[in-house]
XYZ file of C-alpha atoms in Angstrom:
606
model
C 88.856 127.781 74.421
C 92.795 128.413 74.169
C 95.421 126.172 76.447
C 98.769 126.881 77.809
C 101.190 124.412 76.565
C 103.635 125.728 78.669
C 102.188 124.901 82.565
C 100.870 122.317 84.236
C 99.106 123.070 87.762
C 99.213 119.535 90.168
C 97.719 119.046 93.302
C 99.822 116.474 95.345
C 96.897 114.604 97.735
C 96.687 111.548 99.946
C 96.275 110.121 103.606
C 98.607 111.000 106.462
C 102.111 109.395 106.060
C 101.531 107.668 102.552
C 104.796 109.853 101.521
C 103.294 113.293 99.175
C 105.998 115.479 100.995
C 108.834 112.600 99.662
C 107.822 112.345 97.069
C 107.645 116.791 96.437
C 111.655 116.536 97.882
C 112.141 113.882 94.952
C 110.514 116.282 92.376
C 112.148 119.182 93.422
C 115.608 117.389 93.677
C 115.589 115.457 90.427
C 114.617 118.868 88.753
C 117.803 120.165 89.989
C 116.276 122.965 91.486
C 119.164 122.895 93.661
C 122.933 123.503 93.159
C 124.925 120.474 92.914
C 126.838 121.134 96.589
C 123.642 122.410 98.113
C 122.715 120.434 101.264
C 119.270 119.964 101.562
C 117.279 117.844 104.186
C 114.340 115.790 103.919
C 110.579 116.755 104.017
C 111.800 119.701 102.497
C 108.294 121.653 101.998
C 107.662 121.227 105.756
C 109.294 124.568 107.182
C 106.972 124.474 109.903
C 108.689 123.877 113.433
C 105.545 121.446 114.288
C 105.229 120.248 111.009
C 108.799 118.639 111.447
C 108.011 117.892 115.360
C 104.824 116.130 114.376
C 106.187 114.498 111.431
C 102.853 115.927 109.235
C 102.029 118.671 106.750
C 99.512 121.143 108.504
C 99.785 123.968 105.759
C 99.288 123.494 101.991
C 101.978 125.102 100.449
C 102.882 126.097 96.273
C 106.154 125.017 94.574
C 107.008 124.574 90.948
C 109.689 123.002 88.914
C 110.805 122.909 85.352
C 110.591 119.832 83.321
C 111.437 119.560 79.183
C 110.352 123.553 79.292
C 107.082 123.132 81.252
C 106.810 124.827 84.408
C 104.747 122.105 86.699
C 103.082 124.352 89.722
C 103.143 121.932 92.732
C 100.347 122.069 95.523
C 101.654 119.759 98.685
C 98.434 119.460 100.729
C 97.934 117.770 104.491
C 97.307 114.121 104.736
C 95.759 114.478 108.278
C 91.607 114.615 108.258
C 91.587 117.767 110.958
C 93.316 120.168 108.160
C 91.562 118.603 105.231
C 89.909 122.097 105.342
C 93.344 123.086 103.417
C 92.997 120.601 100.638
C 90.020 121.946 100.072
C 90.637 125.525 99.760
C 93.856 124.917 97.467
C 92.629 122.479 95.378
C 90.500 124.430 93.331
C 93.997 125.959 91.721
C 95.299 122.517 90.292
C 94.094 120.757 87.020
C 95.132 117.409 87.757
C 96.475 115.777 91.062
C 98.680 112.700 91.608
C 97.284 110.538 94.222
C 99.474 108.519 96.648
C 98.411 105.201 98.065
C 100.470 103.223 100.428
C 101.624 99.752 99.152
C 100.599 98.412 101.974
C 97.970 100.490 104.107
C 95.400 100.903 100.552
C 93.202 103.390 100.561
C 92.821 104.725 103.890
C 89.611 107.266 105.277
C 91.704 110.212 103.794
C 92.677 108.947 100.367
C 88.582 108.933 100.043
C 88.284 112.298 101.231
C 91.126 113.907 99.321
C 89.780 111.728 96.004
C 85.910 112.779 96.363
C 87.305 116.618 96.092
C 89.341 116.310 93.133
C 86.493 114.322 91.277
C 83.798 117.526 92.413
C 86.462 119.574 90.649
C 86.939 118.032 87.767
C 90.637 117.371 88.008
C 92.435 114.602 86.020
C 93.852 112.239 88.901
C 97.042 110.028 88.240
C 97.619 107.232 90.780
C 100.564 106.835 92.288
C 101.029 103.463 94.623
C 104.126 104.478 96.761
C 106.572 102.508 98.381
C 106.592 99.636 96.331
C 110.014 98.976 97.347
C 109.311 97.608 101.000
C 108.985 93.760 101.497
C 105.944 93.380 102.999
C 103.771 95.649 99.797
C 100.995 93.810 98.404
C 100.625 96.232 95.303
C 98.078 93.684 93.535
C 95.636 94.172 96.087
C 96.564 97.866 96.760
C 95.472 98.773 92.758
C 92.308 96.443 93.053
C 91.188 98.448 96.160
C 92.211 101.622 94.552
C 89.874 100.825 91.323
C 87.202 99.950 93.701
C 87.375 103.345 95.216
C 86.991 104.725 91.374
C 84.048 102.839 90.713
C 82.366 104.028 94.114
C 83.484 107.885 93.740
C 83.316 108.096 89.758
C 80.169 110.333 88.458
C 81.585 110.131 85.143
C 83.002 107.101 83.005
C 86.140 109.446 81.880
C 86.988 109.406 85.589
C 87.289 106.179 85.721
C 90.377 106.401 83.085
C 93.628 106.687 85.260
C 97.079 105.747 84.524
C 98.359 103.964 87.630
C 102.400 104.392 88.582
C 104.739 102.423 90.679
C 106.941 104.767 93.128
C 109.334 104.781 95.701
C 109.596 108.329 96.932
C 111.791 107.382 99.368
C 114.135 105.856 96.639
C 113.597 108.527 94.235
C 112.238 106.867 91.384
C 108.803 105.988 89.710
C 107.809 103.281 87.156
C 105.169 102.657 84.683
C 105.228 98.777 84.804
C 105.725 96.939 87.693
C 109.223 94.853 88.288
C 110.776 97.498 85.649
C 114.139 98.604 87.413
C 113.708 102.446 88.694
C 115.989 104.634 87.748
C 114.722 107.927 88.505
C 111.102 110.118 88.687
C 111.295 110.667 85.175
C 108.772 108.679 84.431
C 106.213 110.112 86.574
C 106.977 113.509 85.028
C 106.591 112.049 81.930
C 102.618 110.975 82.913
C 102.418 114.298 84.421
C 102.601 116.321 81.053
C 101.056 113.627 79.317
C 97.719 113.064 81.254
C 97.343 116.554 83.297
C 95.441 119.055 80.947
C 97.012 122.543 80.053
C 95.108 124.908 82.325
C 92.046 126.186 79.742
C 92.993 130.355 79.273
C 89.386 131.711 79.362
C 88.608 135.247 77.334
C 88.462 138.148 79.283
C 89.980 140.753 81.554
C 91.621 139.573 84.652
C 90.350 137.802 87.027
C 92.055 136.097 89.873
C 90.681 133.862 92.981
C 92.622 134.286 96.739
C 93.088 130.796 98.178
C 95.917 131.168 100.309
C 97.293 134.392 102.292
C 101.108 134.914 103.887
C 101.911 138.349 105.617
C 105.288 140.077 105.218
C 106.949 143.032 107.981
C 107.834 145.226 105.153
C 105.849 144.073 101.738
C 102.073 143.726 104.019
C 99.375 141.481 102.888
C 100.551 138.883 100.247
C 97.406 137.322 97.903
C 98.189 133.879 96.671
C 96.137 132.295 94.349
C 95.453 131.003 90.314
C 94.910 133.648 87.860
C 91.709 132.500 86.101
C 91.236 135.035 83.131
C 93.764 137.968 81.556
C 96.979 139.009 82.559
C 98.773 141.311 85.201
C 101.352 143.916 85.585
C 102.974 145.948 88.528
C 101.228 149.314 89.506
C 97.808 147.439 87.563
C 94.754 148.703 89.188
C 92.370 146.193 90.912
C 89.211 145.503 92.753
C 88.715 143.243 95.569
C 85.458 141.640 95.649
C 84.785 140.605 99.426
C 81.869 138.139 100.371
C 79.499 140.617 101.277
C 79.461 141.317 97.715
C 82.027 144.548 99.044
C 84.490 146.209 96.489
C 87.910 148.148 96.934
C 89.978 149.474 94.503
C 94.025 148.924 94.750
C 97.273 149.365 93.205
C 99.300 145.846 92.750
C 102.818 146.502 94.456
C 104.787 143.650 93.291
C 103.928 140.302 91.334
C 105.564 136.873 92.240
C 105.493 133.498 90.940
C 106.778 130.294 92.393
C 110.477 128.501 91.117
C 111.659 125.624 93.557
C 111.186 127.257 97.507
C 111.443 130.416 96.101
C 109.232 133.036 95.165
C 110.502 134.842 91.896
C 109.760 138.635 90.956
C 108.248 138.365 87.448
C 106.969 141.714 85.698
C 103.949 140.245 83.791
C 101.428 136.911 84.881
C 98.938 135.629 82.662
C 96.197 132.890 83.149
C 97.006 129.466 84.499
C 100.009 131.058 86.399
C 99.643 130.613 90.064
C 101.017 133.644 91.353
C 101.475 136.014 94.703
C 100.319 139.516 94.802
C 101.129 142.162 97.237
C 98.908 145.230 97.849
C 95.658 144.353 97.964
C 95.260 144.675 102.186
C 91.521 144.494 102.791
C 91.372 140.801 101.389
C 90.416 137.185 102.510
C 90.895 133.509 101.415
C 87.643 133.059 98.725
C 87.909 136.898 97.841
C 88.030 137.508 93.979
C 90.677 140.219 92.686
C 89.621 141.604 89.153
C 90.167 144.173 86.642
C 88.373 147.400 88.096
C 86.477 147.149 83.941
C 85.610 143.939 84.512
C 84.371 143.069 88.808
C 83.190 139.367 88.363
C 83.474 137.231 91.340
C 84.269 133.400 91.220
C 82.443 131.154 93.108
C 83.924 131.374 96.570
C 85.708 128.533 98.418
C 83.334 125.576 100.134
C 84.837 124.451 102.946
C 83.013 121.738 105.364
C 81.902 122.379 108.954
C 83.408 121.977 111.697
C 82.471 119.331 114.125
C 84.211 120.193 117.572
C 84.255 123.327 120.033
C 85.904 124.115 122.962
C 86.136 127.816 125.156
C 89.467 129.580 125.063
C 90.052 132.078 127.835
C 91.909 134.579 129.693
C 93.999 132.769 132.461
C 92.548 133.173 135.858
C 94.638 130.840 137.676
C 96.951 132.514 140.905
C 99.714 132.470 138.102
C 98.074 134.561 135.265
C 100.054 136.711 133.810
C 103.587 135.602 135.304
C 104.931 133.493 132.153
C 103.339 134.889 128.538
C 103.871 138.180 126.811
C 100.010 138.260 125.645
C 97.033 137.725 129.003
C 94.447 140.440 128.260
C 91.043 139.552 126.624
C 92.193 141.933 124.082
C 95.184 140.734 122.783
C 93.471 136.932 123.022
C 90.746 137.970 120.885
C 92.607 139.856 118.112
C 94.399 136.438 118.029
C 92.065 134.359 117.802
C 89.812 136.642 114.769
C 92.866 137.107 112.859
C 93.664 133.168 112.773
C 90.419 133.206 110.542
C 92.179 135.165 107.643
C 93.759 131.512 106.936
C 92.010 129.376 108.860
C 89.112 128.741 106.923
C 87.749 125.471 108.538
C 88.029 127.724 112.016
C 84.865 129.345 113.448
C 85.225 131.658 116.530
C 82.357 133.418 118.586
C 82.224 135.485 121.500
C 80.311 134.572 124.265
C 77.869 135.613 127.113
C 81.400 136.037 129.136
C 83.899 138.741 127.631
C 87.044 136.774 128.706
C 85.914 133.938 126.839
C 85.636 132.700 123.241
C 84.261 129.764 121.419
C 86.419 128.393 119.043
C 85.156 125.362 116.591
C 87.489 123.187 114.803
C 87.996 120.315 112.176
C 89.065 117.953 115.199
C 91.133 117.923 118.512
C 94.347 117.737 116.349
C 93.095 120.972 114.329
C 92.303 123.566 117.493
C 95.479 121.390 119.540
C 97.951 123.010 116.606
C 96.269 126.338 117.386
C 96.756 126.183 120.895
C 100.263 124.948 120.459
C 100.729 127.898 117.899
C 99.733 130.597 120.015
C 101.414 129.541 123.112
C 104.918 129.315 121.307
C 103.539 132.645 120.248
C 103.659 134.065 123.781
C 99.923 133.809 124.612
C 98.729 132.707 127.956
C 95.381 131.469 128.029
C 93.253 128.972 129.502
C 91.030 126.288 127.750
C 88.104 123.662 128.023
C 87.515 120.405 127.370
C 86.268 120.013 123.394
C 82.729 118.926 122.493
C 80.699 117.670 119.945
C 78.966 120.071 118.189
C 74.857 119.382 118.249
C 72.381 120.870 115.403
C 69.104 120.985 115.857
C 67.598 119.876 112.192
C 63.412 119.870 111.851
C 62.948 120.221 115.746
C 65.358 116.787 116.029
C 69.336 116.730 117.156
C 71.922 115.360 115.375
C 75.255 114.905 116.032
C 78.198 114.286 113.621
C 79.481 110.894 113.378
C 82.923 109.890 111.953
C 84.682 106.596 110.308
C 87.285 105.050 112.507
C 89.943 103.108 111.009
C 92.025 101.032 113.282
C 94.710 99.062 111.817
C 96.542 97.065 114.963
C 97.000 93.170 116.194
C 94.471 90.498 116.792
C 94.757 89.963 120.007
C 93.652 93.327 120.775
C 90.437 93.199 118.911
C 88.415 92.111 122.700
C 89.493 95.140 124.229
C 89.320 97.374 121.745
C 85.849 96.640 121.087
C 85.123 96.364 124.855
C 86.065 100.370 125.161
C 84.474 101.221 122.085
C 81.025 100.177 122.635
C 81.100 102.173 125.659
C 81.453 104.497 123.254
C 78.677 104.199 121.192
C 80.696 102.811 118.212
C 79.358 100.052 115.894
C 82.052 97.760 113.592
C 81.034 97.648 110.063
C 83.959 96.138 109.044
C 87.048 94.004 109.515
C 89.973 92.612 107.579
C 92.519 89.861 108.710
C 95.679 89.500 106.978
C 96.117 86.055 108.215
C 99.744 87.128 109.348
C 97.840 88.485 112.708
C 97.347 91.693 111.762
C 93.764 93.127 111.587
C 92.074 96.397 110.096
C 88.600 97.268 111.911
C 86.298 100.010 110.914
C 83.672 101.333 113.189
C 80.937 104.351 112.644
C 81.735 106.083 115.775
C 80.323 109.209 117.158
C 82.456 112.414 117.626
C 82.220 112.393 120.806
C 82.895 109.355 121.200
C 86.296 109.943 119.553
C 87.003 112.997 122.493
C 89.677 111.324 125.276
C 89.831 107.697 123.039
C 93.628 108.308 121.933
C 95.025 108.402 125.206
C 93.085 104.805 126.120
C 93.833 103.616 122.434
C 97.365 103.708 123.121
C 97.416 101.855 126.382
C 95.423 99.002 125.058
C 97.251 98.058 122.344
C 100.476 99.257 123.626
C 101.703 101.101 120.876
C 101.092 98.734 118.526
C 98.353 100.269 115.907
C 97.779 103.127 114.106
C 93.827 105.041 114.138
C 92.355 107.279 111.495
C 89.291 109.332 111.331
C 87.372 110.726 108.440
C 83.726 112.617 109.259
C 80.544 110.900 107.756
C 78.268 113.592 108.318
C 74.975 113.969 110.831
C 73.045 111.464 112.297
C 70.110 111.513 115.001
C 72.079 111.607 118.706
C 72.202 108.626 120.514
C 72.501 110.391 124.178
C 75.099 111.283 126.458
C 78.168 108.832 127.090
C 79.045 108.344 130.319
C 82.965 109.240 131.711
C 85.296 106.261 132.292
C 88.260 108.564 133.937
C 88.991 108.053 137.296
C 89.105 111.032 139.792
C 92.192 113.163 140.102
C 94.100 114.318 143.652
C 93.919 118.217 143.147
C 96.136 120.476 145.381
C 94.338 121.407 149.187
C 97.144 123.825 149.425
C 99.360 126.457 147.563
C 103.075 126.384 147.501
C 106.190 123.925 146.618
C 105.433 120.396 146.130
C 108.018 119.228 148.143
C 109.068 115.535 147.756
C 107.601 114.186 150.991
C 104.252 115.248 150.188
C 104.717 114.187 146.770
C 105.534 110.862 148.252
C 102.204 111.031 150.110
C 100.275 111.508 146.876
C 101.691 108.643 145.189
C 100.449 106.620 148.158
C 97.206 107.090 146.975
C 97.441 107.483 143.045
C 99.976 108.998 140.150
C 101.443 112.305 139.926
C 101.665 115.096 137.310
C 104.300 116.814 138.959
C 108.278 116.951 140.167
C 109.557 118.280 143.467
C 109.731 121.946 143.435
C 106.712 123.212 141.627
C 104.989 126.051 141.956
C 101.494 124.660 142.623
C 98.330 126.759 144.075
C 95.050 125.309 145.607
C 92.546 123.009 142.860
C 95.228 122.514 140.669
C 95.445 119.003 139.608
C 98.409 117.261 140.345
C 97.724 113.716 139.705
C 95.390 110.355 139.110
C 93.242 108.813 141.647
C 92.440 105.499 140.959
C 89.127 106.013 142.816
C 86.259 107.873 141.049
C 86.327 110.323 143.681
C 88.970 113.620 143.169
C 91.031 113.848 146.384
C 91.961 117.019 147.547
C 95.339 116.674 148.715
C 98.423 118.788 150.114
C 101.695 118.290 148.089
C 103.379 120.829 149.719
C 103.725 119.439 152.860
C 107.243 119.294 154.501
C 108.110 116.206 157.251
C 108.774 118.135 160.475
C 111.354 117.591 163.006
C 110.897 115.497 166.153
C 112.588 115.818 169.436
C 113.364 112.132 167.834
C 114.476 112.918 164.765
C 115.405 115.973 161.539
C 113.399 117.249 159.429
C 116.283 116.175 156.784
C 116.879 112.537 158.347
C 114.990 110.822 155.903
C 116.071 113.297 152.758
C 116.331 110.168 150.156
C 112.849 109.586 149.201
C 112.088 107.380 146.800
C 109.632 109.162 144.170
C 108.032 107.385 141.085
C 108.674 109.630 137.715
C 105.211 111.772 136.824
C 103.745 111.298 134.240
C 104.189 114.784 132.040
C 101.072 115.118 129.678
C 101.491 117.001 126.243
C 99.137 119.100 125.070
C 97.208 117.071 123.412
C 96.929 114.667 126.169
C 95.957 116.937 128.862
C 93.122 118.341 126.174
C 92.039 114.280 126.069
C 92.181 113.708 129.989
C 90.351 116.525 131.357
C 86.654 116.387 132.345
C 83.856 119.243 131.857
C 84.824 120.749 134.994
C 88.237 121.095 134.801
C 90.069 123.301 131.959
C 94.172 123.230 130.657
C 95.749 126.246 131.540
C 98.223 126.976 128.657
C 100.997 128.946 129.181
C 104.420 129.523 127.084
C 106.759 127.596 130.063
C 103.896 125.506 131.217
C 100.726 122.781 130.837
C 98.904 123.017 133.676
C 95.575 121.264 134.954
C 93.177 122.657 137.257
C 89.707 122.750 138.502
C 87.394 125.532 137.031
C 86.897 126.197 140.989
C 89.893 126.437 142.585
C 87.725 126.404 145.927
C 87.312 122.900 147.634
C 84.495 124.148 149.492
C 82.628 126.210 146.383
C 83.247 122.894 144.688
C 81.207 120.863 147.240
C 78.635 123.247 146.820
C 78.598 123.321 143.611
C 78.019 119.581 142.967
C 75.381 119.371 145.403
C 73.131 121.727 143.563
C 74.034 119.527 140.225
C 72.412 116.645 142.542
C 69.376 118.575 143.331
């Protein structure tokens, strides 16, 4: 088996905020990939508008430097558990990853995740424990709790061999030895073409797997992936091998390869580049591309199931249509089937209703970035509240059940606990700093998890951080009962005008301001009763023989509350749905009726 000396192909993996984009703006910087007077901001490899909103990397992306004349191919991958479908699609491409653990946090649900892939593939991991530079780091602990993850992931003693590095991404430097003075990343490059194996340049025609696809106005299609086997030219002949077992021959167009944030024009790849490839159309994420002498297909891409669903549809509200470019089934369902080209831990069906879909997803985080995606996109659609999704398995149901890491203070542990066992979730575990801060771990189900941000937040007041990482399927433990309150929905259609706002906040809290457009079983507040409240916010003090209708004009109105997405999808209950709209978030009833609603819930009771 021959090597190329010449690359090295890293995957860059860890939990949510433990710093892998850092420390990919400190490798790209110190590599002077950039000019000397080039400004360049941080978090450079999120391009994303969310990404940089949300502060997260939702898309794995490919970069590469140059270091002592080895080109070092760079996968960033997500940190967040709903995309971990990403990581594993793309890390399949890399031969060695550098894993990032948090000084202080440890090995979080993630890092566990992100570590049990790169061990199934066989990649050489380096660890990296980042931030070493803040005050309150306990590193000692950090790299015992690290080595106990080894031992409990490890199928093979070699795995258990790992050089272990002390970083500051942040700071822009990495050392081997602890308390050395850091100077620059140097070091960790160093590791990098010491410990990371040459990619392994089997014999053969070429042979290339698709993990990631990218779509240009002028160029079409664009294949991303690792060439396995053989080299490639321009105008080469190919086959795509599809799935279905499928193959269709094309011409390659043009051949790229990845320098820095750019992609380069090359006129020749060979194996262990990773490399983009434009004119194959007909292809998908897990397709093989091949010589047309040679079809063999690689083993295709396992990616995990998804665990929650929820019904996107056409918007039949009053106000369908007014505010998005894209309201017909049609244009909702091309969506929708073409977010599957790259959406690989996305399912989508169609269902008994042809204005609706059902759309399955990683977590409420995964199909909330959809919905946000499409609706900056100009789609207008309406959607349901998410649910867990239930398999039947030898005649018995099981539901999927997920780790829940909550690291907060400890005098929130009572109430905490108090709203998760309501929620069918057990503590297995809990850590006290003896500084009052406290780490609990609970084996919750899914849907127990659906709505608990929102009432995570208010009990500890901002203070604590939750993570999630699925288990897998267990037998299901029943239905859990809702703990919302019922909501004042609109009686009327019209303005909400501030007097009858006023009214409503007599009897709960409001979603709205004065001067929306509202129309009759939308929901326009909180009632603290567990009744909803039909209600008319559009009504408008009249004048007296006594007094103006404008005599009292300065009413005194509490601010709404203004939901975001996410929160809306959290709050509503199964007979409601979020009406999502380019302008607006709206909440409503599924019927709008007050009266069909009556009827409706006394056939439920019969």
């Amino acid at each position: 088996m021959n090597y190329r000396n010449d690359i090295r192909n890293i995957a860059i993996i860890a939990h949510v905020d433990h710093g892998k984009t850092t420390m990919v703006d400190a490798l790209l910087k110190q590599s002077k990939i950039f000019r000397v007077n080039q400004r360049v901001a941080e978090c450079i490899m999120d391009s994303n508008t969310l990404e940089r909103e949300k502060g997260i990397t939702i898309m794995a992306k490919n970069t590469a430097i140059i270091y002592k004349d080895v080109k070092i191919n760079i996968i960033d991958t997500p940190g967040h558990a709903d995309f971990s479908g990403e990581v594993e699609r793309v890390i399949s491409m890399a031969d060695g990853c550098l894993l990032l653990v948090d000084s202080i946090e440890g090995p979080m649900p993630q890092t566990k995740f992100v570590l049990q892939q790169a061990m199934r593939k066989g990649l050489k991991p380096i660890v990296v424990i980042n931030k070493v530079d803040r005050k309150d780091s306990r590193v000692d602990e950090v790299v015992r709790l690290t080595q106990d993850l080894f031992l409990e992931l490890a199928t093979r003693d070699d795995q258990l061999d790992f050089p272990i590095l002390y970083a500051s991404a942040r700071e822009g430097y990495a050392v081997t030895e602890l308390g050395d003075e850091g100077k620059n990343i140097f070091p960790l490059l160093d590791c990098i073409l010491e410990k990371v194996p040459p990619p392994q340049i089997a014999a053969g025609l070429f042979q290339m797997l698709v993990t990631n696809l990218d779509y240009n106005s002028h160029k079409g299609k664009i294949s991303i992936g690792r060439i396995w086997r053989g080299k490639i030219v321009p105008r080469d002949f190919v086959v795509c091998l599809n799935a279905d077992g499928e193959s269709s021959k094309y011409e390659v167009s043009e051949l790229f390869t990845y320098m820095g944030l750019a992609r380069l024009k090359v006129d020749v790849a060979e194996a262990g580049d990773i490399v983009a490839i434009t004119g194959v159309e007909k292809v998908s994420i897990g397709d093989t591309i091949a010589d047309p002498d040679s079809p063999e297909a690689l083993p295709r891409i396992e990616i995990g199931e998804p665990t929650i669903e929820m019904t996107f549809g056409v918007n039949t509200s009053p106000f369908g249509g007014r505010e998005g470019q894209y309201c017909t089934t049609r244009q909702l369902r091309d969506r929708l089937y073409r977010e599957l080209e790259t959406n690989l831990s996305l399912r989508v069906q169609d269902t008994d209703s042809a204005d609706t879909f059902l759309v399955k997803g990683r977590g409420e985080l995964h199909l909330a970035i959809l919905i946000e995606t499409m609706r900056r996109e100009g789609y207008e659609f309406e959607i349901s509240k998410p649910e867990a999704i239930i398999r039947m398995v030898n005649g018995k149901l099981m539901e999927p059940v997920e780790s829940l890491i909550i690291n907060t203070r400890s005098e929130y542990i009572g109430v905490l606990t108090e709203i998760l066992s309501s929620r069918q979730a057990q503590l297995s575990d809990m850590y006290n700093d003896g500084d009052g801060n406290v780490r609990l771990e609970f084996r919750i189900p899914t849907k127990g998890l659906i709505g608990f941000r929102g009432a995570f937040l208010t009990a500890i007041r901002g203070e604590g951080v939750m993570n999630t990482i699925f288990l897998g399927y267990e037998m299901w433990k029943g239905p859990i009962a809702s703990s919302r309150s019922g909501v004042l929905v609109a009686s009327d259609a019209g303005l909400a005008l501030a007097y009858g706002i006023a009214n409503a906040q007599e009897r709960g809290e409001t979603f709205i301001e004065p001067n929306t457009n509202v129309y009759e079983g939308m929901i326009v507040g909180i009632n603290p009763r567990m009744q909803d409240m039909p209600i008319n916010i559009c009504k408008e003090k009249k004048k007296t023989n006594i007094r103006s209708s404008t005599s009292d004009i300065a009413v005194k109105l509490t601010p709404p509350i203004i939901l975001s997405l996410e929160q809306a999808i959290d709050f509503i209950n199964d007979d409601e749905l979020v009406e999502v709209t380019p302008e607006n978030i709206r909440l409503r009833k599924k019927l709008l009726n007050y009266t069909q609603r009556l009827r409706d819930r006394r056939k439920d009771q019969e």
